[in-house]
XYZ file of C-alpha atoms in Angstrom:
451
model
C 35.147 -34.267 15.631
C 34.081 -35.789 12.334
C 30.551 -36.228 13.632
C 30.470 -32.589 14.767
C 31.593 -31.408 11.357
C 28.936 -33.523 9.692
C 26.294 -32.107 12.016
C 27.380 -28.529 11.253
C 27.351 -29.193 7.516
C 23.925 -30.800 7.782
C 22.586 -27.823 9.744
C 24.043 -25.369 7.229
C 22.531 -27.310 4.339
C 19.136 -27.369 6.029
C 19.331 -23.633 6.781
C 20.348 -22.866 3.200
C 17.558 -25.016 1.787
C 15.060 -23.366 4.116
C 16.237 -19.914 3.055
C 16.005 -20.865 -0.587
C 12.449 -22.069 -0.072
C 11.490 -18.823 1.633
C 13.114 -16.765 -1.101
C 11.149 -18.737 -3.681
C 7.735 -17.850 -2.286
C 5.342 -15.202 -3.505
C 4.982 -12.499 -0.865
C 2.763 -9.479 -0.438
C 2.057 -6.796 2.111
C -0.521 -4.006 2.173
C -1.184 -0.904 4.247
C -2.911 2.453 4.066
C -2.247 5.968 5.325
C -5.030 8.496 5.934
C -4.995 11.845 4.118
C -5.924 14.732 6.411
C -8.278 17.300 4.872
C -10.288 20.261 6.170
C -13.379 22.197 5.172
C -11.178 25.174 4.256
C -9.564 23.344 1.327
C -10.741 23.909 -2.247
C -12.245 20.751 -3.729
C -11.171 19.364 -7.114
C -13.637 18.126 -9.699
C -15.908 21.095 -10.332
C -15.959 24.167 -12.542
C -14.690 27.000 -10.369
C -13.518 26.746 -6.748
C -15.795 25.182 -4.159
C -15.725 23.868 -0.590
C -17.370 20.959 1.218
C -18.333 20.627 4.862
C -17.647 17.313 6.534
C -16.544 13.951 5.221
C -17.731 10.371 4.732
C -15.262 7.504 4.787
C -11.528 8.099 4.679
C -9.358 9.667 2.023
C -6.349 7.379 1.767
C -3.128 6.389 0.149
C -3.324 2.582 -0.006
C -0.318 0.492 -1.013
C 0.461 -3.097 -1.869
C 3.995 -4.452 -2.241
C 4.407 -7.691 -4.170
C 7.574 -9.781 -4.259
C 7.825 -12.667 -6.709
C 9.569 -16.012 -6.256
C 12.182 -14.680 -8.687
C 12.976 -11.758 -6.366
C 11.216 -9.258 -8.617
C 9.328 -6.636 -6.673
C 6.607 -4.068 -7.386
C 4.688 -1.471 -5.407
C 1.246 -0.165 -6.402
C -0.349 2.767 -4.590
C -3.909 4.108 -4.975
C -4.550 7.664 -3.751
C -8.027 9.087 -3.138
C -7.560 12.312 -5.088
C -8.709 13.659 -8.452
C -5.317 13.511 -10.151
C -1.722 14.433 -9.356
C 1.272 15.472 -11.428
C 4.698 13.928 -11.758
C 6.610 16.582 -9.807
C 5.086 15.049 -6.670
C 4.784 11.470 -7.896
C 8.333 11.148 -9.255
C 9.739 12.232 -5.899
C 7.433 9.861 -4.007
C 8.245 6.921 -6.289
C 11.980 7.483 -5.916
C 11.650 7.599 -2.139
C 9.654 4.375 -2.194
C 12.270 2.745 -4.404
C 15.047 3.767 -2.023
C 13.264 2.902 1.207
C 11.891 -0.551 0.310
C 14.303 -1.798 -2.341
C 11.955 -1.837 -5.305
C 12.966 -0.600 -8.779
C 11.694 2.876 -9.667
C 10.241 1.319 -12.826
C 8.088 -0.931 -10.642
C 6.448 1.791 -8.533
C 2.989 2.763 -9.822
C 1.066 5.549 -8.065
C -2.502 6.036 -9.242
C -5.260 8.552 -8.450
C -8.688 7.035 -7.870
C -10.173 10.186 -9.443
C -12.602 11.035 -6.685
C -14.232 14.397 -7.385
C -14.793 14.966 -3.667
C -11.285 15.582 -2.275
C -9.092 18.686 -2.014
C -7.649 19.616 -5.374
C -4.225 18.300 -6.256
C -4.133 19.965 -9.666
C -4.529 23.488 -11.058
C -7.583 23.347 -13.281
C -10.992 24.933 -13.998
C -10.379 28.220 -12.255
C -8.556 27.163 -9.099
C -4.988 26.369 -8.025
C -3.936 23.102 -6.449
C -3.840 22.895 -2.661
C -0.065 22.730 -2.264
C 0.157 21.456 1.313
C -2.435 18.748 0.709
C -0.785 17.775 -2.587
C 2.596 17.334 -0.888
C 0.872 15.324 1.831
C -0.401 12.880 -0.796
C 3.161 12.145 -1.882
C 4.297 11.732 1.723
C 1.411 9.412 2.584
C 2.059 7.309 -0.517
C 5.593 6.734 0.774
C 4.331 6.050 4.308
C 1.830 3.466 3.076
C 4.417 1.762 0.863
C 6.933 1.465 3.703
C 4.271 0.045 6.021
C 3.126 -2.402 3.327
C 6.696 -3.587 2.787
C 7.038 -4.257 6.515
C 4.080 -6.647 6.226
C 5.576 -8.774 3.428
C 4.622 -12.376 4.056
C 3.983 -15.502 1.974
C 0.698 -15.366 0.071
C -1.356 -17.192 -2.504
C -2.437 -15.222 -5.548
C -6.035 -15.600 -6.680
C -7.686 -13.941 -9.657
C -10.996 -13.696 -11.459
C -12.281 -11.419 -14.170
C -15.739 -10.222 -13.155
C -18.165 -7.763 -14.726
C -20.314 -4.819 -13.688
C -22.177 -3.391 -16.658
C -24.804 -1.240 -14.928
C -22.573 1.241 -13.089
C -21.546 3.661 -15.802
C -21.915 4.048 -19.546
C -20.272 5.866 -22.413
C -21.232 9.435 -21.538
C -20.121 11.162 -24.737
C -23.581 10.960 -26.239
C -24.343 12.339 -29.660
C -27.042 14.990 -29.313
C -29.620 15.894 -31.935
C -27.791 19.120 -32.814
C -24.575 17.217 -33.569
C -22.728 18.182 -30.384
C -21.407 15.828 -27.690
C -23.122 15.673 -24.302
C -21.393 17.074 -21.224
C -23.988 18.541 -18.839
C -27.646 19.493 -19.074
C -30.756 17.675 -20.249
C -30.524 14.287 -21.958
C -33.867 14.478 -23.758
C -32.307 14.921 -27.206
C -29.580 12.300 -26.815
C -29.282 10.078 -29.893
C -26.649 7.431 -29.174
C -23.305 6.832 -27.434
C -20.236 7.656 -29.515
C -17.905 5.079 -28.008
C -17.700 1.904 -25.933
C -18.190 1.161 -22.259
C -15.903 -1.389 -20.625
C -17.706 -3.478 -17.960
C -14.689 -5.593 -16.983
C -14.059 -5.897 -13.241
C -10.804 -7.731 -12.534
C -10.242 -8.762 -8.908
C -6.781 -9.743 -7.653
C -6.447 -11.250 -4.184
C -3.307 -11.929 -2.164
C -4.297 -14.444 0.490
C -2.157 -15.043 3.579
C -1.324 -18.545 4.725
C -3.827 -18.219 7.578
C -6.581 -17.847 4.978
C -7.096 -14.136 5.546
C -6.785 -11.564 2.724
C -3.750 -9.318 2.823
C -4.716 -7.256 -0.219
C -7.525 -7.181 -2.772
C -7.194 -5.031 -5.895
C -10.064 -4.181 -8.223
C -10.353 -2.062 -11.346
C -13.346 -0.557 -13.134
C -13.842 2.138 -15.755
C -16.314 4.812 -14.673
C -15.701 8.349 -13.402
C -15.495 8.403 -9.587
C -18.301 10.863 -8.954
C -20.923 10.371 -6.265
C -21.241 10.663 -2.492
C -23.787 8.902 -0.306
C -24.280 11.720 2.207
C -24.538 14.778 0.020
C -22.002 17.588 -0.268
C -19.146 16.116 1.775
C -15.572 15.045 1.125
C -15.484 11.407 0.108
C -13.436 8.756 -1.682
C -16.542 8.326 -3.861
C -18.646 5.231 -4.346
C -15.669 3.060 -5.364
C -13.624 4.024 -2.315
C -16.579 3.611 0.023
C -17.212 0.139 -1.411
C -13.571 -0.772 -0.768
C -13.757 0.421 2.839
C -16.985 -1.479 3.522
C -15.470 -4.662 2.085
C -12.428 -4.245 4.340
C -14.666 -4.146 7.409
C -16.463 -7.293 6.323
C -13.555 -9.358 5.020
C -10.354 -7.892 6.454
C -7.200 -6.935 4.599
C -6.697 -3.828 2.471
C -8.906 -3.238 -0.567
C -7.458 -1.013 -3.274
C -9.412 0.494 -6.171
C -7.535 1.460 -9.335
C -9.386 3.700 -11.799
C -9.657 2.228 -15.303
C -9.833 3.951 -18.682
C -12.808 6.164 -17.867
C -12.154 9.468 -19.612
C -15.284 8.891 -21.692
C -17.537 7.105 -19.190
C -19.754 8.276 -16.313
C -22.606 7.097 -14.135
C -25.524 9.136 -15.501
C -28.473 7.422 -13.830
C -27.728 5.829 -10.451
C -27.566 7.459 -7.051
C -24.211 6.938 -5.357
C -25.615 4.593 -2.711
C -26.917 2.251 -5.412
C -23.675 2.464 -7.418
C -21.764 1.587 -4.224
C -24.005 -1.433 -3.570
C -23.668 -2.724 -7.118
C -19.876 -2.355 -7.202
C -19.466 -3.867 -3.740
C -21.687 -6.820 -4.645
C -19.865 -7.399 -7.936
C -16.433 -7.293 -6.261
C -17.576 -9.669 -3.490
C -19.149 -12.130 -5.943
C -16.048 -12.068 -8.148
C -13.778 -12.528 -5.152
C -15.773 -15.550 -3.992
C -15.178 -17.184 -7.377
C -11.495 -16.278 -7.720
C -9.132 -19.169 -8.311
C -5.450 -19.616 -7.589
C -2.981 -18.444 -10.214
C 0.687 -19.413 -10.209
C 3.205 -16.562 -10.126
C 6.693 -17.308 -11.382
C 7.856 -13.700 -11.530
C 7.008 -10.065 -10.903
C 8.354 -7.591 -13.432
C 7.834 -4.029 -14.616
C 9.000 -1.414 -17.088
C 8.273 2.255 -17.486
C 9.191 4.555 -20.345
C 9.318 8.319 -20.577
C 7.677 9.607 -23.733
C 7.366 13.065 -25.255
C 3.963 14.484 -26.073
C 3.090 17.995 -27.257
C 0.718 20.741 -26.215
C -1.686 21.295 -29.084
C -1.908 24.426 -31.176
C -5.430 25.811 -31.243
C -7.686 28.366 -32.859
C -8.908 30.642 -30.061
C -11.957 31.888 -31.935
C -13.063 28.393 -32.967
C -12.538 26.927 -29.505
C -14.342 29.800 -27.837
C -17.294 29.487 -30.197
C -17.736 25.779 -29.347
C -17.768 26.460 -25.604
C -20.086 29.459 -25.906
C -22.571 27.636 -28.136
C -22.834 24.573 -25.887
C -22.880 26.319 -22.529
C -25.343 29.015 -23.602
C -27.757 26.344 -24.803
C -27.261 23.719 -22.091
C -26.488 25.660 -18.907
C -28.678 28.171 -17.093
C -27.615 31.786 -16.784
C -25.524 33.067 -15.102
C -23.694 29.754 -14.660
C -22.914 29.446 -18.355
C -21.184 32.841 -18.268
C -18.944 31.641 -15.431
C -18.061 28.463 -17.346
C -17.302 30.346 -20.556
C -14.988 32.761 -18.722
C -13.143 29.944 -16.931
C -12.427 28.245 -20.256
C -11.221 31.530 -21.718
C -8.799 31.977 -18.831
C -7.491 28.428 -19.194
C -6.827 28.912 -22.905
C -5.096 32.187 -22.113
C -2.710 30.321 -19.796
C -2.115 27.641 -22.411
C -1.603 29.972 -25.377
C 2.146 30.571 -24.822
C 2.699 26.820 -24.325
C 1.415 25.773 -27.761
C 3.728 23.245 -29.387
C 5.789 22.740 -26.237
C 6.969 19.286 -25.213
C 5.391 17.512 -22.269
C 7.333 14.504 -20.995
C 5.381 11.842 -19.166
C 5.327 8.144 -18.244
C 3.826 4.946 -19.596
C 4.252 1.836 -17.452
C 3.533 -1.874 -17.360
C 3.594 -4.119 -14.281
C 3.166 -7.888 -14.585
C 2.333 -10.292 -11.752
C 2.473 -13.852 -13.059
C 0.322 -13.678 -16.181
C -1.739 -10.612 -15.183
C -0.618 -7.278 -16.624
C -1.423 -3.772 -15.402
C -0.710 -0.730 -17.564
C -0.284 2.729 -16.064
C -1.225 5.700 -18.276
C -0.911 9.348 -17.209
C -4.297 11.002 -17.818
C -8.037 10.557 -18.256
C -7.812 7.842 -20.858
C -10.692 7.228 -23.248
C -12.174 3.741 -23.022
C -11.598 3.051 -26.718
C -7.848 3.422 -26.141
C -7.912 1.260 -23.019
C -9.673 -1.510 -24.902
C -7.104 -1.236 -27.694
C -4.293 -1.931 -25.219
C -6.200 -4.941 -23.885
C -6.824 -6.322 -27.372
C -3.202 -5.974 -28.454
C -1.514 -7.110 -25.257
C 0.311 -10.464 -25.307
C -1.185 -11.060 -21.838
C -4.735 -12.354 -21.937
C -5.539 -10.568 -18.680
C -4.438 -6.956 -19.142
C -5.947 -3.972 -17.353
C -5.438 -0.239 -17.591
C -4.863 2.033 -14.591
C -5.368 5.632 -15.685
C -4.029 8.730 -13.917
C -0.889 6.790 -13.009
C 2.429 8.527 -12.280
C 1.368 11.866 -13.807
C -1.531 13.939 -15.107
C -1.623 15.224 -18.692
C -5.348 15.914 -19.028
C -7.963 14.061 -21.024
C -6.523 11.659 -23.593
C -9.064 11.034 -26.385
C -8.696 8.732 -29.345
C -8.354 10.472 -32.716
C -11.959 9.935 -33.742
C -13.265 11.359 -30.478
C -10.857 14.277 -30.797
C -12.478 15.196 -34.104
C -15.970 14.998 -32.585
C -15.119 17.618 -29.981
C -17.040 18.084 -26.762
C -16.002 19.086 -23.245
C -13.245 16.484 -22.961
C -11.625 17.925 -26.098
C -12.243 21.640 -25.504
C -8.851 23.226 -25.001
C -8.044 23.951 -21.358
C -5.872 22.845 -18.477
C -8.013 19.702 -18.474
C -7.371 18.921 -22.177
C -4.295 20.203 -23.972
C -2.529 17.371 -25.805
C -2.398 17.288 -29.574
C -4.400 14.787 -31.608
C -2.745 11.361 -31.789
C -1.288 11.459 -28.257
C -3.577 8.652 -27.125
C -2.500 6.407 -29.972
C 1.158 7.076 -29.113
C 0.528 6.000 -25.538
C -1.164 2.815 -26.781
C 1.839 1.973 -28.977
C 4.242 2.537 -26.081
C 2.155 0.435 -23.703
C 2.004 -2.475 -26.149
C 5.770 -2.268 -26.711
C 6.405 -2.460 -22.969
C 4.059 -5.418 -22.611
C 5.742 -7.191 -25.523
C 9.160 -6.611 -23.965
C 8.046 -7.980 -20.609
C 6.438 -10.959 -22.303
C 9.417 -11.587 -24.559
C 7.338 -11.236 -27.705
C 8.928 -9.348 -30.601
C 6.744 -6.418 -31.659
C 5.592 -6.829 -35.264
C 5.387 -3.881 -37.599
C 2.268 -1.966 -36.718
């Protein structure tokens, strides 16, 4: 009987030790859900409503769930849409939190900002496609649940790469003192802000040596299809899908701080090739990083709709569009901006509550901001973060329009013209930066000095 008891105790101890070892491993799982779209749906990303016939690649909600050795858990989802507001994303994040046992604070849902998918936001003369928008939230939940079901031990590998030829600062100073938006570039003088070429690549490698998930982040507007006027995840999404076919796993693209950057020169096929090559080369050089914990925080902040001078704002739009756009297109653009300002007029000074978020995996930090974030602001977060490797995911958890830095706000231009695409008061971007740095400091355990 004594021997039997000893055997039972030994077995229990071995089982407990085995369980402890399993609980102490880094785990990850990834999955994607396809977004169904039709030719009848209005496309986001243009001025005025438009439609596209056919599609290249898939529009997706792609999710990765990461569980740290400490039991901390996070879920990141990338959706192939222009942008999406918090009424849908809050509900989706809370469902994900409930269904897979992850804190609400640790669910980040990002739009890849493709300009070639059905519209998920009311902007520029058209209303959001409600059924498609709701589908995005549902598919985000579906992908997250499927990713959680695939949780398995992984090794985390990381490398910071670079791609400096796909994109540039597109807010160019023109000879007449205005800021470039569309039209000829012959009188461009110089860029008015930075371009961020950083290309971080995060890989979660299964024990069989196969990738479970690969995340990458870059800071250029997602505009460009390979096969003409079709629905598309854009050159970033197409690069991710080609890499999946070649290497396996799920590749997820997260849009960086690109409110002020575009690809002005390259055809989409070449941009795709350059991004795909840069991601593959960076991935091949990635090295293992230890992960002791996974943690996250999000904070709700209050921003305000700007007050504006209708006559002054109208004059800026009329002057630029009349000079830079052919008739009658400039008349259409001018009228669309007038209608947007008319809708915003009664909202002047109103509060707009939104989210800022930070997610940390080991010593790599990811910051979620809720709009089209100017690159200058994204770089400021990186410079001030206590984590050496910090990256910004824009259009995360909400959409509050373009978010310029104060200097860019004063320079004006399309991204600052008042409309449903740009309505926050000056200084909103700096407030988001301060909040992001505070969250990063809290997660790092570093007291925030007086700033």
